mmCIF file of C-alpha atoms in Angstrom:
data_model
loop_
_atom_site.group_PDB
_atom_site.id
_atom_site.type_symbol
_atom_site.label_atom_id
_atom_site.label_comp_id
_atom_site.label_asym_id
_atom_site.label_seq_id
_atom_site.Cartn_x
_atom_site.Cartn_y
_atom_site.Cartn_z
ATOM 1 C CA UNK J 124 0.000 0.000 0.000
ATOM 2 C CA UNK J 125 1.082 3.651 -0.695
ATOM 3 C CA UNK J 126 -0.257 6.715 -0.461
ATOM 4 C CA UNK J 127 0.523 9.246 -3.543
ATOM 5 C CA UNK J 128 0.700 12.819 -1.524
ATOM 6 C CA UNK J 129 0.760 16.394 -2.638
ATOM 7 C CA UNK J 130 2.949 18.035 0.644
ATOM 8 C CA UNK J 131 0.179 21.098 1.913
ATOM 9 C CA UNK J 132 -1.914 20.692 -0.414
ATOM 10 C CA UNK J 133 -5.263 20.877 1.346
ATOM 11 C CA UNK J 134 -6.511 17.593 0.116
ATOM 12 C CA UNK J 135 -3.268 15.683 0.949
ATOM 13 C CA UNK J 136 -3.035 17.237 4.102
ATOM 14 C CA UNK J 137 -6.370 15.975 5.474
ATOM 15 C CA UNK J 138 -5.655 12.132 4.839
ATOM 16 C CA UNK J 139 -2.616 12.333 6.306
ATOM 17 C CA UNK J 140 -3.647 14.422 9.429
ATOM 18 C CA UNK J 141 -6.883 11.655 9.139
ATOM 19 C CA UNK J 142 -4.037 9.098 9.624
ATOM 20 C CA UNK J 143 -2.490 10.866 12.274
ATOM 21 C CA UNK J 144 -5.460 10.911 14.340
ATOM 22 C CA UNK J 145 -5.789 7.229 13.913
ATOM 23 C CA UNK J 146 -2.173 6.147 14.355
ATOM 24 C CA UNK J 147 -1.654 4.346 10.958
ATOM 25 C CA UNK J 148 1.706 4.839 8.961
ATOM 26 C CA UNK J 149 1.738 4.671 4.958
ATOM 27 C CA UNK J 150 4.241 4.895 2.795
ATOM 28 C CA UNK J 151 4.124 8.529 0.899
ATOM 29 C CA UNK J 152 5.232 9.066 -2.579
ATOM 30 C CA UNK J 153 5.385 12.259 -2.673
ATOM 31 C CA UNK J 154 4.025 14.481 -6.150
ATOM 32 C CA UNK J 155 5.154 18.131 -7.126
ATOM 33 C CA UNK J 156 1.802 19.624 -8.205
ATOM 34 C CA UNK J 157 4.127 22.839 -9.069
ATOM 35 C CA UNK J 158 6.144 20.950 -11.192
ATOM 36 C CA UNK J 159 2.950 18.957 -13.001
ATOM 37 C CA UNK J 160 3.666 16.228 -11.667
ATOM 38 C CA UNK J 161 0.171 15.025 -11.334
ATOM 39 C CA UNK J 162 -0.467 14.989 -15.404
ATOM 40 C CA UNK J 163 2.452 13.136 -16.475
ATOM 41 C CA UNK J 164 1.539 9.388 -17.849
ATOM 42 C CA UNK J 165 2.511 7.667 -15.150
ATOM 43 C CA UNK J 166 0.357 9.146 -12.023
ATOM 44 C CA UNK J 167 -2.483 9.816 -15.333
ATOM 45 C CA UNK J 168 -2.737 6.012 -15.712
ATOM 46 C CA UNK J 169 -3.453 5.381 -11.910
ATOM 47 C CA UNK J 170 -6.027 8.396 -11.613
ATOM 48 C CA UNK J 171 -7.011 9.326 -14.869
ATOM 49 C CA UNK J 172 -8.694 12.639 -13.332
ATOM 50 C CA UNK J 173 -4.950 13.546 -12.385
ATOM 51 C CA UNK J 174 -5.738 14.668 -8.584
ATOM 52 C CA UNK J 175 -4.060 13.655 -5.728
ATOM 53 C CA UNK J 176 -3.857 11.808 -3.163
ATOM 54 C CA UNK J 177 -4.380 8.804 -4.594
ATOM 55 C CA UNK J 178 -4.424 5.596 -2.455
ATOM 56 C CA UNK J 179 -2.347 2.504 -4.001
ATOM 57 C CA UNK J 180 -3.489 -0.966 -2.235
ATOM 58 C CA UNK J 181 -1.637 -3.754 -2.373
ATOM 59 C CA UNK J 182 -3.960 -5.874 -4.721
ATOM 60 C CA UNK J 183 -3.697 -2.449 -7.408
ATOM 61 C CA UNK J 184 -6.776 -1.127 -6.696
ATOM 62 C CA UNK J 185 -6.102 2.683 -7.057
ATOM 63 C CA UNK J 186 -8.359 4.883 -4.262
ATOM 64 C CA UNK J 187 -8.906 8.304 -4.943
ATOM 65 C CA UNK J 188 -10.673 11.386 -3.483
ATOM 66 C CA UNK J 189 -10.000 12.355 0.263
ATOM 67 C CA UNK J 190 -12.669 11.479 2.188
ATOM 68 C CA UNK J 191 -13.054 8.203 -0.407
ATOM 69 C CA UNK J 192 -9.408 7.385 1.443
ATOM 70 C CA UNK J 193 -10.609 8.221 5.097
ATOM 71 C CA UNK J 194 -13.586 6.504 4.676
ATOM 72 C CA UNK J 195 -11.201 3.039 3.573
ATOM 73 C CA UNK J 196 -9.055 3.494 6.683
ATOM 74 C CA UNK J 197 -12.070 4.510 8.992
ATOM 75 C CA UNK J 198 -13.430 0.719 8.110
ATOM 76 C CA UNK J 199 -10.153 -1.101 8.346
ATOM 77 C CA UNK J 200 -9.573 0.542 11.705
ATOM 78 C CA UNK J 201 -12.756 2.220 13.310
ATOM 79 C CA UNK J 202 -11.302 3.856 16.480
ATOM 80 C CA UNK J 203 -11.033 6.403 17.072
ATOM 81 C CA UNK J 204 -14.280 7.040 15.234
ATOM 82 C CA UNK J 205 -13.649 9.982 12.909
ATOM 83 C CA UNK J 206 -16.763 9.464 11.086
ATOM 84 C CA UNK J 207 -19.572 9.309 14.092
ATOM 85 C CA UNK J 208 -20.883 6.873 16.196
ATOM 86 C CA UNK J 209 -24.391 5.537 15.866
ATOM 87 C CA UNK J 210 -27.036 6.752 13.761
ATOM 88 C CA UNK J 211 -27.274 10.434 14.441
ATOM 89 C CA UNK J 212 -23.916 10.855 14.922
ATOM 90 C CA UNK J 213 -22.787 9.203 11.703
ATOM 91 C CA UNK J 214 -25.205 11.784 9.891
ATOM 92 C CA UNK J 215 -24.312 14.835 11.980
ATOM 93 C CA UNK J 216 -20.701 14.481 10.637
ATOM 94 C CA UNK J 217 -21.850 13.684 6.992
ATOM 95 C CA UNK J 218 -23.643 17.153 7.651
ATOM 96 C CA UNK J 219 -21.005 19.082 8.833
ATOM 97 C CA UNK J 220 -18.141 17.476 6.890
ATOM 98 C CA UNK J 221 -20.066 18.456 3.545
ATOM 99 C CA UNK J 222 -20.828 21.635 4.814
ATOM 100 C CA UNK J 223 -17.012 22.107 5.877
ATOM 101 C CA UNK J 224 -16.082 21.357 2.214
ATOM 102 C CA UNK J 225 -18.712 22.591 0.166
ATOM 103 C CA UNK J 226 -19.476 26.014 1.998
ATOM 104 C CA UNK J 227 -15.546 26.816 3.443
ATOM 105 C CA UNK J 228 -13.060 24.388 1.617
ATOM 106 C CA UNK J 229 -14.111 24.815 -1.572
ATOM 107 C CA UNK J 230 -14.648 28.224 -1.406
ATOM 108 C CA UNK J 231 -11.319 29.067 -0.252
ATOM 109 C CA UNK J 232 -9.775 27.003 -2.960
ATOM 110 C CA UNK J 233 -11.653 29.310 -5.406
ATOM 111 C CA UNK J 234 -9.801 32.419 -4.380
ATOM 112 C CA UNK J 235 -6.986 30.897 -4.191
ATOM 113 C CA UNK J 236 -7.087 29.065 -7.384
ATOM 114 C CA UNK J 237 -8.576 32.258 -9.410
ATOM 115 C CA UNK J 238 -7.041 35.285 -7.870
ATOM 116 C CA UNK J 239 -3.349 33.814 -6.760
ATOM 117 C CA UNK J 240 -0.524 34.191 -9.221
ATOM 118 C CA UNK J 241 0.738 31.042 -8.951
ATOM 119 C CA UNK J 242 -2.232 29.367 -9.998
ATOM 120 C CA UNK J 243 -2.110 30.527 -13.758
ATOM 121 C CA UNK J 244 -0.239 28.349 -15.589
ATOM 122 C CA UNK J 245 -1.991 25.562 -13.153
ATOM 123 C CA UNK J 246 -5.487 26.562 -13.699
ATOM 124 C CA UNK J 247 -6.740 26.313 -17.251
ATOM 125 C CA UNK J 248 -8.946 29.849 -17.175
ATOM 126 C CA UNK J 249 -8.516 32.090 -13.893
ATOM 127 C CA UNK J 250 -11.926 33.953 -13.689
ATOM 128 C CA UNK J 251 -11.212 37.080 -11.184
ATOM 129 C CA UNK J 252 -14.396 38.240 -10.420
ATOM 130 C CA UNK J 253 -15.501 34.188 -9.571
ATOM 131 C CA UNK J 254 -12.155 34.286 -6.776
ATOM 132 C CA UNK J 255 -13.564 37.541 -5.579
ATOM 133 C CA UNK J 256 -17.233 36.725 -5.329
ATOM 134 C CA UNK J 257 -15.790 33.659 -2.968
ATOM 135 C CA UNK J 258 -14.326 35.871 -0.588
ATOM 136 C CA UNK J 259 -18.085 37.246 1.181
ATOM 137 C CA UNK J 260 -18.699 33.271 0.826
ATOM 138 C CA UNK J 261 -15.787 32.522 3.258
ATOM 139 C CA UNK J 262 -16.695 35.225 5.518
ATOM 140 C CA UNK J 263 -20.514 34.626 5.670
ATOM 141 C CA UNK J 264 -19.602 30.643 6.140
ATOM 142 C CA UNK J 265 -17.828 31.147 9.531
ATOM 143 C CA UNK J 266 -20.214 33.769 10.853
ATOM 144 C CA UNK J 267 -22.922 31.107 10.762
ATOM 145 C CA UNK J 268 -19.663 28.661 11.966
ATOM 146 C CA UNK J 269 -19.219 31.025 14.619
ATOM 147 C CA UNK J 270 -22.769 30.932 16.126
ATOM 148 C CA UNK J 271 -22.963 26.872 15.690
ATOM 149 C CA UNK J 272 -20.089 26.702 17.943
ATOM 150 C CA UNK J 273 -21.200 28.779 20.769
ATOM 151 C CA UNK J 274 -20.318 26.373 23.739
ATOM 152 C CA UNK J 275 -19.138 23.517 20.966
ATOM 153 C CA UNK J 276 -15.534 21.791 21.252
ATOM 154 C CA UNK J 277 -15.698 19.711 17.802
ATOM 155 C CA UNK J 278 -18.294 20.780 14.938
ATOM 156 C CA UNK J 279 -20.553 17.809 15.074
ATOM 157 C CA UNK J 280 -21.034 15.988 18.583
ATOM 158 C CA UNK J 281 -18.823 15.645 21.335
ATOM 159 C CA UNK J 282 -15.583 14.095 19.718
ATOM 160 C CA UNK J 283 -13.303 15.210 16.766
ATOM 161 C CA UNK J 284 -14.114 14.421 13.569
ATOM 162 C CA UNK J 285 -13.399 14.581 9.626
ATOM 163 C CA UNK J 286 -15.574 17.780 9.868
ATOM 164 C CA UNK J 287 -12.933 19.313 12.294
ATOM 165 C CA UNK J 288 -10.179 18.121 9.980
ATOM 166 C CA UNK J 289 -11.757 19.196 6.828
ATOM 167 C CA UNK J 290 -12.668 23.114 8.809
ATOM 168 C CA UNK J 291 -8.852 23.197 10.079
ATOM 169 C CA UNK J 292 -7.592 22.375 6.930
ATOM 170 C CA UNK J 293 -9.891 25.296 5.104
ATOM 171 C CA UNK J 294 -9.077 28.045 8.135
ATOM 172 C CA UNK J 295 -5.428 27.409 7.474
ATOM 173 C CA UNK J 296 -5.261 27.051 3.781
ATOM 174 C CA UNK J 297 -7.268 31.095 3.726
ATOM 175 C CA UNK J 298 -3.467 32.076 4.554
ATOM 176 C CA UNK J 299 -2.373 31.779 0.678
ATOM 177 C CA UNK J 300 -5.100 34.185 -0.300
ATOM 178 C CA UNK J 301 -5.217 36.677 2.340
ATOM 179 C CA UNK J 302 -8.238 36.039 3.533
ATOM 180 C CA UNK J 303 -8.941 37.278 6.966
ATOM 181 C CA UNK J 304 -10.691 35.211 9.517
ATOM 182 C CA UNK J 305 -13.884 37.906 10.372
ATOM 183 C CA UNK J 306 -12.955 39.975 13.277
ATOM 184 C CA UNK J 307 -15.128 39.090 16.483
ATOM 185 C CA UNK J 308 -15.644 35.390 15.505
ATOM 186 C CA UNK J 309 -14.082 34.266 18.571
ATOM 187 C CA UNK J 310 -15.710 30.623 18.697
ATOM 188 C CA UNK J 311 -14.120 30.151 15.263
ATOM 189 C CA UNK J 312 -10.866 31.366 16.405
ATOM 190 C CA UNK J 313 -10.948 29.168 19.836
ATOM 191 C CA UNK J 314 -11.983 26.380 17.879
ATOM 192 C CA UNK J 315 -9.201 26.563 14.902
ATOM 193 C CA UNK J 316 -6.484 27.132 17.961
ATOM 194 C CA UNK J 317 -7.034 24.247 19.927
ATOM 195 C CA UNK J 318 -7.340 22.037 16.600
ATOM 196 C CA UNK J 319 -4.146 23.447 15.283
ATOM 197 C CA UNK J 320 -2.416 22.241 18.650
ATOM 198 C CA UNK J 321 -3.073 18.475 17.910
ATOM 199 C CA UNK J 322 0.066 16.625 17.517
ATOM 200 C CA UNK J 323 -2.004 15.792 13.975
ATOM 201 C CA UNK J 324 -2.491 19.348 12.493
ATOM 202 C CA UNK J 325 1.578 19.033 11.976
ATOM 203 C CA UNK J 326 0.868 16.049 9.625
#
């Protein structure tokens, strides 16, 4: 088994910081995104949509997509329970995970990838205005973030989860495009400190 890795890349980061929470070592081969790494023929014929990581099992069976990977390890080795326990609290962090990625991750990643200058020869059409418009979308995402964890440790039940990993990844990657955490959000801020002092976050 190996684990094809893209260094702080968000994506990369939260399998490995997934694995770090759960103790489990895999080899990394590591891929220069930078440097295109991830379209030559050889990583194209194990993930033909050239995106990393990318999750190599010993039988050839080629894994990709992050939470695809987590979701893989979470069965071979369910504790700790990154994924909920029980009913509820296996949908409460499908909620919250999505909305970490769809409404914060993703968003962030647009800025970045339409409004940063080392993004153009990576992205095939950098649309300003679309990077922009994703700014008010990060800020408006961790207001409501801010009131949900009012008196909350971990987004989504009593114990960390993917959610927390996919948020912590986001709040950090919003360095690369300047964008400001809201002042007065201190929930969000309280929240993002004590996650960023897991031995994991240095994954």
């Amino acid at each position: 088994m190996k684990l094809y890795d893209g260094g702080r890349a968000p994506n990369p980061r939260r399998v490995r910081i997934f694995l770090a929470e759960k103790g489990i070592s895999v080899p990394l081969v590591p891929v220069d995104i930078m440097k295109g790494e991830h379209k030559t023929p050889a990583f194209t014929s194990l993930n033909p949509m050239q995106r990393i990581p990318s999750l190599v099992l010993d039988d050839g069976t080629v894994i990709s997509e992050s939470i695809a990977i987590c979701r893989y390890f979470e069965a071979l080795q369910p504790e700790p329970a990154l994924f909920g326990r029980g009913p509820a609290g296996c949908a409460l962090v499908e909620m919250w995970q999505r909305r970490m990625e769809l409404d914060l991750l993703l968003a962030v990643a647009a800025v970045f990838r339409h409004t940063h200058p080392s993004m153009v020869t990576l992205e095939a059409q950098q649309v300003a205005e679309w990077g922009e418009a994703n700014r008010s979308r990060v800020a408006s995402f961790l207001t409501f973030l801010d009131g949900h964890l009012e008196g909350r440790e971990f987004v989504a039940g009593d114990e960390f989860s993917v959610a927390d990993i996919t948020g912590l990844v986001a709040v950090d990657f919003m360095r690369l495009p300047r964008i400001p955490v809201p002042e007065g959000l201190a929930n969000v801020k309280r929240w993002h400190g004590a996650l960023a002092a897991r031995p994991s976050a240095k994954a």
